[in-house]
Short mmCIF file of C-alpha atoms in Angstrom, two decimals:
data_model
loop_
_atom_site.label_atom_id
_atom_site.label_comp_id
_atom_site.label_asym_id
_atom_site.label_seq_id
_atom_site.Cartn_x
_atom_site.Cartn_y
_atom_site.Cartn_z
CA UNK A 1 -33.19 21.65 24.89
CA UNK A 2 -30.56 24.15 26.26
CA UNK A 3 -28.10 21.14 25.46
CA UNK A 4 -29.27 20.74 21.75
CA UNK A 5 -28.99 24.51 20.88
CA UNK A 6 -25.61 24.54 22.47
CA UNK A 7 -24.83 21.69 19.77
CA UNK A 8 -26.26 23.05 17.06
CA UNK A 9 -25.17 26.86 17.38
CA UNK A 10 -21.23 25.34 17.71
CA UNK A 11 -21.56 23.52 14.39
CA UNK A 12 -23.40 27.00 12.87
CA UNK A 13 -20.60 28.76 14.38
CA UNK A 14 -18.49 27.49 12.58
CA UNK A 15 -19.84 27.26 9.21
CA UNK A 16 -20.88 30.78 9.52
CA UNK A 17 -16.82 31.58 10.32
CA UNK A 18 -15.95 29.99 7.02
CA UNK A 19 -18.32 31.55 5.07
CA UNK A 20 -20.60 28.81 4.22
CA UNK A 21 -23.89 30.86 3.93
CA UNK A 22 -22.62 33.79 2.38
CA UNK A 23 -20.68 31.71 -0.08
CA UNK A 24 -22.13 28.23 -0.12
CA UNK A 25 -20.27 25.39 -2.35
CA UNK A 26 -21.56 25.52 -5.86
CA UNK A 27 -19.35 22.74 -7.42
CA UNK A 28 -19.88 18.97 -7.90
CA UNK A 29 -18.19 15.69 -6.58
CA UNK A 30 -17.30 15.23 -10.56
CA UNK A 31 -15.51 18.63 -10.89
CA UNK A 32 -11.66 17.92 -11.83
CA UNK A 33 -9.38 19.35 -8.99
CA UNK A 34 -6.53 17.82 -10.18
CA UNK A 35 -3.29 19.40 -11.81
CA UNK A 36 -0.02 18.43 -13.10
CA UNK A 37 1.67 19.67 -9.48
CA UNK A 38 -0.80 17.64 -7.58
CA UNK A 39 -0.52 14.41 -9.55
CA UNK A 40 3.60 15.24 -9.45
CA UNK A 41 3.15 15.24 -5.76
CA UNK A 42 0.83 12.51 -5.45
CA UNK A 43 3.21 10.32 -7.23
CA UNK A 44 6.36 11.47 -5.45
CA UNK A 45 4.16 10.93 -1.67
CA UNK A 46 3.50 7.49 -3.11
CA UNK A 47 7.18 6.71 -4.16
CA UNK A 48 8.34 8.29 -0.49
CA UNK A 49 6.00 5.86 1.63
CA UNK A 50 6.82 2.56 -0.08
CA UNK A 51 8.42 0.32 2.43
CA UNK A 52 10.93 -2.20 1.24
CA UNK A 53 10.70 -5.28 3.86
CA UNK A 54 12.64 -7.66 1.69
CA UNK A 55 15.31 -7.61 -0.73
CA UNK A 56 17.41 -10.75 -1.02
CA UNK A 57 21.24 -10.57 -2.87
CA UNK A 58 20.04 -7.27 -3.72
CA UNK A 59 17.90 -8.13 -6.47
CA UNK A 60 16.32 -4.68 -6.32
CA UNK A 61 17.01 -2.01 -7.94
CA UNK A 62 15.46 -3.58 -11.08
CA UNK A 63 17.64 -3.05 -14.15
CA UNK A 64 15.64 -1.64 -17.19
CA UNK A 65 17.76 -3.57 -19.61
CA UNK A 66 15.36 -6.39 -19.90
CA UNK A 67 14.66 -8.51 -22.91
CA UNK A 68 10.88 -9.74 -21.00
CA UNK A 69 8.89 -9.31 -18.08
CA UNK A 70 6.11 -11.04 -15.79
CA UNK A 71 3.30 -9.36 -13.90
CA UNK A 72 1.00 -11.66 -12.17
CA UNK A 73 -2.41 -11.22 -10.72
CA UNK A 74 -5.33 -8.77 -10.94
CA UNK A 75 -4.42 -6.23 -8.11
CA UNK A 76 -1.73 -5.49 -10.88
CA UNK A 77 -4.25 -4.43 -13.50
CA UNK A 78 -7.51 -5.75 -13.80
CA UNK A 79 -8.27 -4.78 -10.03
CA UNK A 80 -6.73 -2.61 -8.89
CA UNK A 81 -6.95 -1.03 -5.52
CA UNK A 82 -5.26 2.29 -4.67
CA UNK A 83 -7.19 2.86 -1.43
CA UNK A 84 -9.77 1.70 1.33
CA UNK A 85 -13.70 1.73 1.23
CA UNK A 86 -16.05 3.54 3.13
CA UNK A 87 -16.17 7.47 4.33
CA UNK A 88 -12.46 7.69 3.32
CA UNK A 89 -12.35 6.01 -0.09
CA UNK A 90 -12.11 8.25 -2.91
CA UNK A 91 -12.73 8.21 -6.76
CA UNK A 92 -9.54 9.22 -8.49
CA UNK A 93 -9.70 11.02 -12.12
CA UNK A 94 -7.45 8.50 -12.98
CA UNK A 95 -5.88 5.47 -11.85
CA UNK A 96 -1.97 4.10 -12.80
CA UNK A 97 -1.71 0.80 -12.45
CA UNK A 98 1.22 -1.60 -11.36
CA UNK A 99 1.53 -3.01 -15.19
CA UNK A 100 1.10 0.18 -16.45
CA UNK A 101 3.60 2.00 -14.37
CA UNK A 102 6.11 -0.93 -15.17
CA UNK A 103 5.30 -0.90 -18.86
CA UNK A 104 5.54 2.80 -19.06
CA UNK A 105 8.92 2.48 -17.34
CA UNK A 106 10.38 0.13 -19.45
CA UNK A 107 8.98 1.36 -22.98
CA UNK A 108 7.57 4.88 -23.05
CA UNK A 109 4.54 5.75 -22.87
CA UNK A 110 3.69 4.66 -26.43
CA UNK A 111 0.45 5.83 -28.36
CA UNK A 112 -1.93 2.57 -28.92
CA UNK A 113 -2.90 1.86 -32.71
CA UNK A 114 -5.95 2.28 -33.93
CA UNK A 115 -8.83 -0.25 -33.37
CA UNK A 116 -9.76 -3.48 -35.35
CA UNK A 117 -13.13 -4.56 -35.66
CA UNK A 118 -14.07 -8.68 -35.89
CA UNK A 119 -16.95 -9.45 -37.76
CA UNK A 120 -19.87 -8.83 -35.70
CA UNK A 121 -21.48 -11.36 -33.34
CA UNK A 122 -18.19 -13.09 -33.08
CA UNK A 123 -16.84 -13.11 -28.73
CA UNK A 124 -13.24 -13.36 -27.65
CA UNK A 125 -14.94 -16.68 -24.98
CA UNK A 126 -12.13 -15.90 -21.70
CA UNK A 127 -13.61 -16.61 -18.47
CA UNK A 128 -13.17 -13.98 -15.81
CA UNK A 129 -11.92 -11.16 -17.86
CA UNK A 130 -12.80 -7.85 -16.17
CA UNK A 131 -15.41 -5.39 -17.52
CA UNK A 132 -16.90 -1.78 -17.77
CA UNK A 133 -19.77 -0.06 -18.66
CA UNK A 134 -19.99 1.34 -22.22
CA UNK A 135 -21.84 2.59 -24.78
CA UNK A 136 -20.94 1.25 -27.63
CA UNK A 137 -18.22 -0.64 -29.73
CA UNK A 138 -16.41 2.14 -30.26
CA UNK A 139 -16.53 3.68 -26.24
CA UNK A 140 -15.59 -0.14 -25.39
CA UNK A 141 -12.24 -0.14 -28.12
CA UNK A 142 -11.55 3.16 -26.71
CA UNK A 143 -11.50 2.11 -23.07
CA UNK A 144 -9.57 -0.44 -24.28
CA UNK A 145 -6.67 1.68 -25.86
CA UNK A 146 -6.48 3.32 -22.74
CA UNK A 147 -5.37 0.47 -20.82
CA UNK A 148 -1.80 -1.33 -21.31
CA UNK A 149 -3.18 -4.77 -20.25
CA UNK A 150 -6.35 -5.07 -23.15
CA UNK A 151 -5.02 -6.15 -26.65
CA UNK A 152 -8.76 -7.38 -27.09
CA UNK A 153 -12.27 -6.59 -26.50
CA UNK A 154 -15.34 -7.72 -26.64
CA UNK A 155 -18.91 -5.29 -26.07
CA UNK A 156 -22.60 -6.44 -25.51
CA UNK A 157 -25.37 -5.45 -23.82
CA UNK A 158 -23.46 -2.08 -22.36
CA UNK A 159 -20.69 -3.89 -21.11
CA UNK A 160 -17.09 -3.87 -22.04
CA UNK A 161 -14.79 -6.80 -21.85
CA UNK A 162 -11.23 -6.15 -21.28
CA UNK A 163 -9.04 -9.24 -23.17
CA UNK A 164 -5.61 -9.68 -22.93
CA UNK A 165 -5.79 -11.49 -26.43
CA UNK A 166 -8.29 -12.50 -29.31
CA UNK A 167 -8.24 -16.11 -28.32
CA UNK A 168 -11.50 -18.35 -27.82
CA UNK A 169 -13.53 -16.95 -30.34
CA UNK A 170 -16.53 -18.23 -31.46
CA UNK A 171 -19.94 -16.92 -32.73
CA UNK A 172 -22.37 -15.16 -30.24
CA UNK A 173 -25.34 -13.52 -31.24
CA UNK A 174 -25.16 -9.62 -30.37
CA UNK A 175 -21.96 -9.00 -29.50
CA UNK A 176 -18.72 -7.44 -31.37
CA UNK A 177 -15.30 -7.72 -31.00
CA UNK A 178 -12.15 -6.21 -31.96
CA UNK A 179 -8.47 -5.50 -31.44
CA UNK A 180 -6.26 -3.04 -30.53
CA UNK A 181 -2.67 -4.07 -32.04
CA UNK A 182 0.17 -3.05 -29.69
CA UNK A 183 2.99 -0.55 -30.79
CA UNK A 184 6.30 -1.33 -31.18
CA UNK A 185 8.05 -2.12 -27.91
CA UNK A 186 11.68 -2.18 -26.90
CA UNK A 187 10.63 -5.20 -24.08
CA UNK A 188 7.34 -7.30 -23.53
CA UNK A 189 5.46 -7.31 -20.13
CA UNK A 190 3.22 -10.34 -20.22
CA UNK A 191 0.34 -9.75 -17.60
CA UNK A 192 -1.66 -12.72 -16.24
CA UNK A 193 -4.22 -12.39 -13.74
CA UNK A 194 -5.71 -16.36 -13.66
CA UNK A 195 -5.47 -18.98 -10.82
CA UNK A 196 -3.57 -21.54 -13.03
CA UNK A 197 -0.61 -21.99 -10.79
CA UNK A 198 1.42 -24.05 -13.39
CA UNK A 199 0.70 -21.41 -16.53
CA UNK A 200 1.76 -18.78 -14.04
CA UNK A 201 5.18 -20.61 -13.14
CA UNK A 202 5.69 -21.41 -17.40
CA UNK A 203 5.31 -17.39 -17.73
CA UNK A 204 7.43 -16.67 -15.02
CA UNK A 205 10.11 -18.97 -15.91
CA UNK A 206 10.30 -17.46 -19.98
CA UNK A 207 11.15 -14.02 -18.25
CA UNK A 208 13.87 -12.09 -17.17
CA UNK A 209 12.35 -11.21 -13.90
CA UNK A 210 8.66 -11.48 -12.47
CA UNK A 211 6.60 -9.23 -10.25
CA UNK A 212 4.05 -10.67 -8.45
CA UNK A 213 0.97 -8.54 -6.75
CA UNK A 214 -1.38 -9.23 -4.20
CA UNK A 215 -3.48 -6.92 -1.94
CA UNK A 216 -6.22 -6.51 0.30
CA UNK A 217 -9.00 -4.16 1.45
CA UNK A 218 -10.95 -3.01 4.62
CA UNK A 219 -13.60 -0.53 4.96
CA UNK A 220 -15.65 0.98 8.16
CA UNK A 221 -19.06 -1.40 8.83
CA UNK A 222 -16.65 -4.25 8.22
CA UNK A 223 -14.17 -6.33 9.69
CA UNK A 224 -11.38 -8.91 7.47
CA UNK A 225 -11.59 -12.58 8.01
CA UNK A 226 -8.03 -12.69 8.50
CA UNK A 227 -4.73 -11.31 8.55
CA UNK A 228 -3.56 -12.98 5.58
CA UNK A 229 -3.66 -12.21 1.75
CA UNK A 230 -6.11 -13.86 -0.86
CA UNK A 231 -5.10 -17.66 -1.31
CA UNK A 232 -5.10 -17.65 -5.04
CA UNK A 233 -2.96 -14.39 -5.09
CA UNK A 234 -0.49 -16.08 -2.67
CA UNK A 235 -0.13 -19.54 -4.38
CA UNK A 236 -0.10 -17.59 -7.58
CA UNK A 237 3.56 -15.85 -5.93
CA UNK A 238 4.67 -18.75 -4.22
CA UNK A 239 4.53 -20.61 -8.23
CA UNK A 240 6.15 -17.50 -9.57
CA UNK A 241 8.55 -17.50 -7.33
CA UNK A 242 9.70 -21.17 -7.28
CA UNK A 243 10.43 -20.53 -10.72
CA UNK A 244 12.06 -17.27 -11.20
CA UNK A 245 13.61 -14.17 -9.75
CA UNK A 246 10.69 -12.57 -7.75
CA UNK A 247 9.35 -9.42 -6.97
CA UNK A 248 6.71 -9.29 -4.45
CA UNK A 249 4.16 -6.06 -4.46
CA UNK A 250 1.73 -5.79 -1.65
CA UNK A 251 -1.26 -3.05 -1.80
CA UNK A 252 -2.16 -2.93 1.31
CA UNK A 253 -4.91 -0.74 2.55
CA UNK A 254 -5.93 -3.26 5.28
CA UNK A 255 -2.65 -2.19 7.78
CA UNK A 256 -1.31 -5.53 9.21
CA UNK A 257 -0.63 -8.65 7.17
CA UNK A 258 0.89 -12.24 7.89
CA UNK A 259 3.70 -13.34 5.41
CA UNK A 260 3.94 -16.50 5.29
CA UNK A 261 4.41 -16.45 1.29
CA UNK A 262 7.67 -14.07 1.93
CA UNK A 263 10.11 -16.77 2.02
CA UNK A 264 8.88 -17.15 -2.01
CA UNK A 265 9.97 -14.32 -3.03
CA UNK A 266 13.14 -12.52 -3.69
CA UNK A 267 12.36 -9.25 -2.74
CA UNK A 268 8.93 -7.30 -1.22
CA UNK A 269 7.96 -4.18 -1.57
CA UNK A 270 4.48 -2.90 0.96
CA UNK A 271 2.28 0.17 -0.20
CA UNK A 272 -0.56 0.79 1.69
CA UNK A 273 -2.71 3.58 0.27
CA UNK A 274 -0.90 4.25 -2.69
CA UNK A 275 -3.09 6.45 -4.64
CA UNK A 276 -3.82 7.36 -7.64
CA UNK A 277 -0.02 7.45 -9.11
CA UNK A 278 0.27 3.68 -7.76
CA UNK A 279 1.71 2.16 -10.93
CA UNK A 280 4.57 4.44 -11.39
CA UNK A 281 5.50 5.11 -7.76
CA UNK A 282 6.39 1.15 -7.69
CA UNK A 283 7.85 1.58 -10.68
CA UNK A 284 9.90 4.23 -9.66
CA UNK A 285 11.11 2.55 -6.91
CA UNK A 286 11.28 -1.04 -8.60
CA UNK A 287 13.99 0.59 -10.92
CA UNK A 288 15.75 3.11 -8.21
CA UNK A 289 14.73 6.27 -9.46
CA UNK A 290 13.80 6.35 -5.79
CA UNK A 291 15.24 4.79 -2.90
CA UNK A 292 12.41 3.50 -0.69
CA UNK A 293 12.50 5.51 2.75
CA UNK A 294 9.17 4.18 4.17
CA UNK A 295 8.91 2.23 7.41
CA UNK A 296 5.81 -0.27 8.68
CA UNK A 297 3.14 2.11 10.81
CA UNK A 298 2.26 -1.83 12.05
CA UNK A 299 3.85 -4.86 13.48
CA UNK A 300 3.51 -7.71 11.09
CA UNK A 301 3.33 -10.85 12.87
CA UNK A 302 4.28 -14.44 12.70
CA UNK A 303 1.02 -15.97 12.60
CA UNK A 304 -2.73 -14.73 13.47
CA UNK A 305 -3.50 -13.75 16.74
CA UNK A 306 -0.16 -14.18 17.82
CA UNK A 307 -1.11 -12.00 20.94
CA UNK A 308 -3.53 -14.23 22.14
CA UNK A 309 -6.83 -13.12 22.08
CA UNK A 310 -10.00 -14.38 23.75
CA UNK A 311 -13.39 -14.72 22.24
CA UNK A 312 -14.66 -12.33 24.46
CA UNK A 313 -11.68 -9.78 23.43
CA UNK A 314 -12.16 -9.92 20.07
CA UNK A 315 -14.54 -9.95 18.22
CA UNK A 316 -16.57 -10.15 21.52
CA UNK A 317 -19.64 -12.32 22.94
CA UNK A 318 -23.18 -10.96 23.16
CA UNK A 319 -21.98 -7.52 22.41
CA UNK A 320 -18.90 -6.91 24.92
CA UNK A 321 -15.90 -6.88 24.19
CA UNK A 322 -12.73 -6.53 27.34
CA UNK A 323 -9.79 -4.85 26.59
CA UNK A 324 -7.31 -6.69 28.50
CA UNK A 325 -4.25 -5.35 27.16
CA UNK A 326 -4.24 -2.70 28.22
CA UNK A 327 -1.47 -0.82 27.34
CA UNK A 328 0.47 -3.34 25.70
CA UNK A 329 -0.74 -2.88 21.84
CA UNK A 330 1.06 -3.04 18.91
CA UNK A 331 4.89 -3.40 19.48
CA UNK A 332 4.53 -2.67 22.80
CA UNK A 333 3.11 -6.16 23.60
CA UNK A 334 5.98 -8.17 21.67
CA UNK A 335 8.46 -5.93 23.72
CA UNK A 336 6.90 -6.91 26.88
CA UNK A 337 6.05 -10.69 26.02
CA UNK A 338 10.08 -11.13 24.82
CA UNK A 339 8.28 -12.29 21.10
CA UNK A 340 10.03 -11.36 17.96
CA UNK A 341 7.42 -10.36 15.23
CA UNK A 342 7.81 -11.57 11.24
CA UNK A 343 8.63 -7.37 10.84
CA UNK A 344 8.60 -4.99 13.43
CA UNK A 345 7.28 -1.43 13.72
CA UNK A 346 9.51 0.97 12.27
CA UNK A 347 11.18 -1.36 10.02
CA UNK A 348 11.90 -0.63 6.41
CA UNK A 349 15.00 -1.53 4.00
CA UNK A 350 17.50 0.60 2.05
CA UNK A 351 19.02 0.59 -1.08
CA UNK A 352 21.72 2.17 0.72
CA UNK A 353 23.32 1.91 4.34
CA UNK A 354 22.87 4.07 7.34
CA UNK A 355 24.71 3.41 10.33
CA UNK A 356 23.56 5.04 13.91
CA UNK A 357 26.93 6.23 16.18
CA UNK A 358 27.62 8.31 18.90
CA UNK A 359 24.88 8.34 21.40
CA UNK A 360 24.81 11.24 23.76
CA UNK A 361 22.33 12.85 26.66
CA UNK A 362 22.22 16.21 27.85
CA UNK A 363 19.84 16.90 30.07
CA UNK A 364 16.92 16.17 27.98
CA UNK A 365 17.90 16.11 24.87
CA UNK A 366 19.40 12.77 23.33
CA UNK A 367 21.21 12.92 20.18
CA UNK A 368 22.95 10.85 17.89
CA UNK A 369 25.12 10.70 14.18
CA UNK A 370 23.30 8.69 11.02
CA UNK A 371 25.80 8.70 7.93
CA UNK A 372 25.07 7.28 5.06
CA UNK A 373 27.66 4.62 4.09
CA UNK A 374 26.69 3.42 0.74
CA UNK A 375 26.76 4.40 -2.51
CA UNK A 376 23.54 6.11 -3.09
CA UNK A 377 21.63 8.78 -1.49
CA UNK A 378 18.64 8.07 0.70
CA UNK A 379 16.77 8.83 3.73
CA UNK A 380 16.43 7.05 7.06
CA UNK A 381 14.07 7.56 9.57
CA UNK A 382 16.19 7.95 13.29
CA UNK A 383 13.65 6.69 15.84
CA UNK A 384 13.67 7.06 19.87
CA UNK A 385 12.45 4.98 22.26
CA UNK A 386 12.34 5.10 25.93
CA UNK A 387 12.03 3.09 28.74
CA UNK A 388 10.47 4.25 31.93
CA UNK A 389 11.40 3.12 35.15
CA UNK A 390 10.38 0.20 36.33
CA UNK A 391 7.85 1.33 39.00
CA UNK A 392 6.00 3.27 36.05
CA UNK A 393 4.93 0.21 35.36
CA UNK A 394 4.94 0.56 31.87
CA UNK A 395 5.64 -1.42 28.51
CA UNK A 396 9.66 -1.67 28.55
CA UNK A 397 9.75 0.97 24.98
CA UNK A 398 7.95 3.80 23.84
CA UNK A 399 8.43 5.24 20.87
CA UNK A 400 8.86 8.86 21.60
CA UNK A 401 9.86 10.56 18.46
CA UNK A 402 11.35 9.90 15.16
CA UNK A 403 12.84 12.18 12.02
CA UNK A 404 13.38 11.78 8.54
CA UNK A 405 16.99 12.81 6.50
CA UNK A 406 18.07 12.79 3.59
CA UNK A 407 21.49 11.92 3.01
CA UNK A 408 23.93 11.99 0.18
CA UNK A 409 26.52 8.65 0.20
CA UNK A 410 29.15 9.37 2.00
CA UNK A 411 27.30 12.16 4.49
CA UNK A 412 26.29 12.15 8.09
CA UNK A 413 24.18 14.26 10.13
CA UNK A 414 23.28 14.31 13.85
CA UNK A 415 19.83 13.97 14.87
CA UNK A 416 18.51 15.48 17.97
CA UNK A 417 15.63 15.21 20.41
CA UNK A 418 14.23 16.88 23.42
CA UNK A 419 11.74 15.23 25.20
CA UNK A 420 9.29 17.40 27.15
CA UNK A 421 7.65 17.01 30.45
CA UNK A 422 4.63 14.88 28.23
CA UNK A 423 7.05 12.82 26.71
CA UNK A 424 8.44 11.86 30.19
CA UNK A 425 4.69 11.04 32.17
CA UNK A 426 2.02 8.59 32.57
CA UNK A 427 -1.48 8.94 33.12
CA UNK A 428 -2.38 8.96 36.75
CA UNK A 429 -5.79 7.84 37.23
CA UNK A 430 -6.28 9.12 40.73
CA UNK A 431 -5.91 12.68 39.81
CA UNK A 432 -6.82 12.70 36.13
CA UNK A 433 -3.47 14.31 34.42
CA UNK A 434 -0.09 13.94 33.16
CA UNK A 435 2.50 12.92 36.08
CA UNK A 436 6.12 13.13 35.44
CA UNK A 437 8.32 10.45 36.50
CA UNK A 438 11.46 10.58 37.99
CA UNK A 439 14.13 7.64 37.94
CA UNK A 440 16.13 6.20 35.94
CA UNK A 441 15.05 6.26 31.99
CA UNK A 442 16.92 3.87 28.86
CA UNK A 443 17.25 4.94 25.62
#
């Protein structure tokens, strides 16, 4: 009992230190918190964290001076994920997406005209189109004027269908339909989110440039099935990009991916919780209104379970699991095992280029120049990795700190580090602390 009251008077503690009791929350999970500066933010945090893994003859920076557009499947509009599930997930106030950001981009953001109602009990028959509750005709044209993708809609039975056009209709007791004509446009964005690999490629090949999406989830309670993407979102890319110049956007809340549908594709762009500005941080980075600065917090490898993994490692038999790597996880074990991973940790592409000079150690501190040698500004991230001596016996590199510039074209800065008696130990499992080792260290 002494044990439980212990428990319970530290968690007291400490809501009685922030003033829980005396001022206990009054507000609601629906309240609005947001504000201009924090959706600025959101959307420049976004923009910042993008990482840019491909980008073939330099086919991004987009140009805006486009006569028409592609965006292909429903991550980029009709499902569109800006986060993970369980304790962590969050409901925005609002979400951007991918075909909205890119529309926005390229035309404004343009007032929709005013709804057209069909004569009643007529549908708009698409399979597959997505919905929303509503409450009537006129909530369900509304909802539909707020989104770039839905020229058409169709409501019954307090649902809301969301229709790219007015095609298939036919007579359907109960239901009405309408339009919402678009405005005037400077460039068209045709959106299609089906699994018709040949309409996909016909689309792709009338535009001046396609972007393709695909993404994937996780959540706590659950595991993936693999480290791939979606089949029909990948064959859907690999059409697109057999038959034009290809943009590949990956939302990827789920961490590490295989890419075997990146030799497809002209260029690749990986978010991984994006938010709720998700549309027009790609967008802004699609066009080079920001340079992408982001590096992978992952390895991505070459196939799945490329390190090898027993049954009884993962997921585990009868409830046990042995963790047999030990320390080599992550890029750690494709240092040790000599492998060279599809992308490695830390990687992530320019639209500019840095170049790393002038290595120097002083005692403790190691140092070294990054200039920017291109023609725009950007910022790298200068990372340091060490390797203990041999009779550590640890993995051959650790990554032991890192740093983020920003750098004009034509600048240079040196970057220092000094490692402390932490950053220079291992875990000694006979006296339970920190050792130091002495020998001879690599950089």
């Amino acid at each position: 009992m002494s044990r439980l009251d212990d428990m319970a008077l530290r968690i007291l503690t400490a809501l009685y230190a922030i003033g829980e009791f005396d001022h206990p929350v009054s507000g609601s999970i629906t309240n609005d918190v947001t504000s201009p500066a924090h959706n600025a933010l959101t959307r420049k945090l976004a923009s910042q964290s993008i990482v840019l893994i491909k980008n073939k003859n330099n086919v991004l920076p987009l140009s805006k001076k486009l006569t028409k557009g592609a965006i292909f499947n429903a991550p980029a509009s009709s499902q569109v994920i800006t986060g993970g599930g369980g304790s962590g997930s969050v409901v925005p106030k609002y979400q951007v997406s991918v075909f909205d950001g890119i529309y926005i981009a390229l035309n404004g953001d343009h007032p929709r005209q005013p709804c057209v109602f069909d004569t009643p009990n007529y549908d708009y028959y698409q399979s597959g189109n997505p919905s929303s509750p509503s409450t009537s005709a006129t909530d369900c044209c509304s909802q539909c004027r707020q989104r770039l993708d839905c020229n058409a809609w169709t409501y019954y039975d307090g649902l809301c269908y969301f229709k790219p056009d007015a095609s298939g209709r036919i007579y359907s007791q109960g239901r009405q339909s309408g339009t919402v004509p678009s405005s005037p446009t400077n460039i068209t964005i045709e959106y299609y989110d089906g699994t018709d690999t040949a309409k996909a490629a016909s689309i792709a090949a009338s535009a001046d440039v396609a972007i393709c999406v695909m993404a994937t989830s996780s959540s706590e309670g659950s595991d993936r099935d693999s480290l791939s993407l979606p089949s029909e979102q990948v064959s859907i890319c690999n059409a697109v990009g057999a038959a034009q110049k290809t943009v590949a956007v990956v939302i990827n809340p789920g961490a590490v991916l295989t890419s075997d549908w990146i030799d497809s594709v002209d260029a690749a762009l990986i978010t991984f919780m994006p938010g709720q500005e998700e549309g027009n941080a790609i967008a802004d980075v699609v066009f080079g209104d920001v340079n992408p600065g982001g590096k992978l917090p992952v390895t991505f490898p070459n196939i799945e379970n490329e390190v090898g993994f027993k049954a009884d490692e993962y997921p585990g038999v009868n409830g046990q699991e042995y963790y047999r790597e030990q320390l080599n996880i992550g890029y750690r074990w494709y240092a040790t095992h000599g492998v060279k991973p599809r992308f490695p940790f830390g990687f992530g592409l320019s639209y500019t280029t840095f170049v790393l000079s002038t290595l120097t150690v002083s005692g403790r501190t190691v140092s070294a120049m990054v200039a920017n040698a291109g023609n725009v500004s950007g910022s790298e991230v200068v990372q340091l990795y060490l390797g203990f001596p041999q009779s550590a016996g640890e993995p051959p590199i650790q990554l032991k700190g890192f740093q983020k510039v920003m750098l004009a074209a034509g600048t240079k800065q040196t970057v220092s580090f000094t490692l402390s008696d932490r950053d220079l130990s291992i875990w000694d499992v006979q006296s339970h602390k920190w050792q130091v080792i002495t020998g001879t260290f690599t950089v």
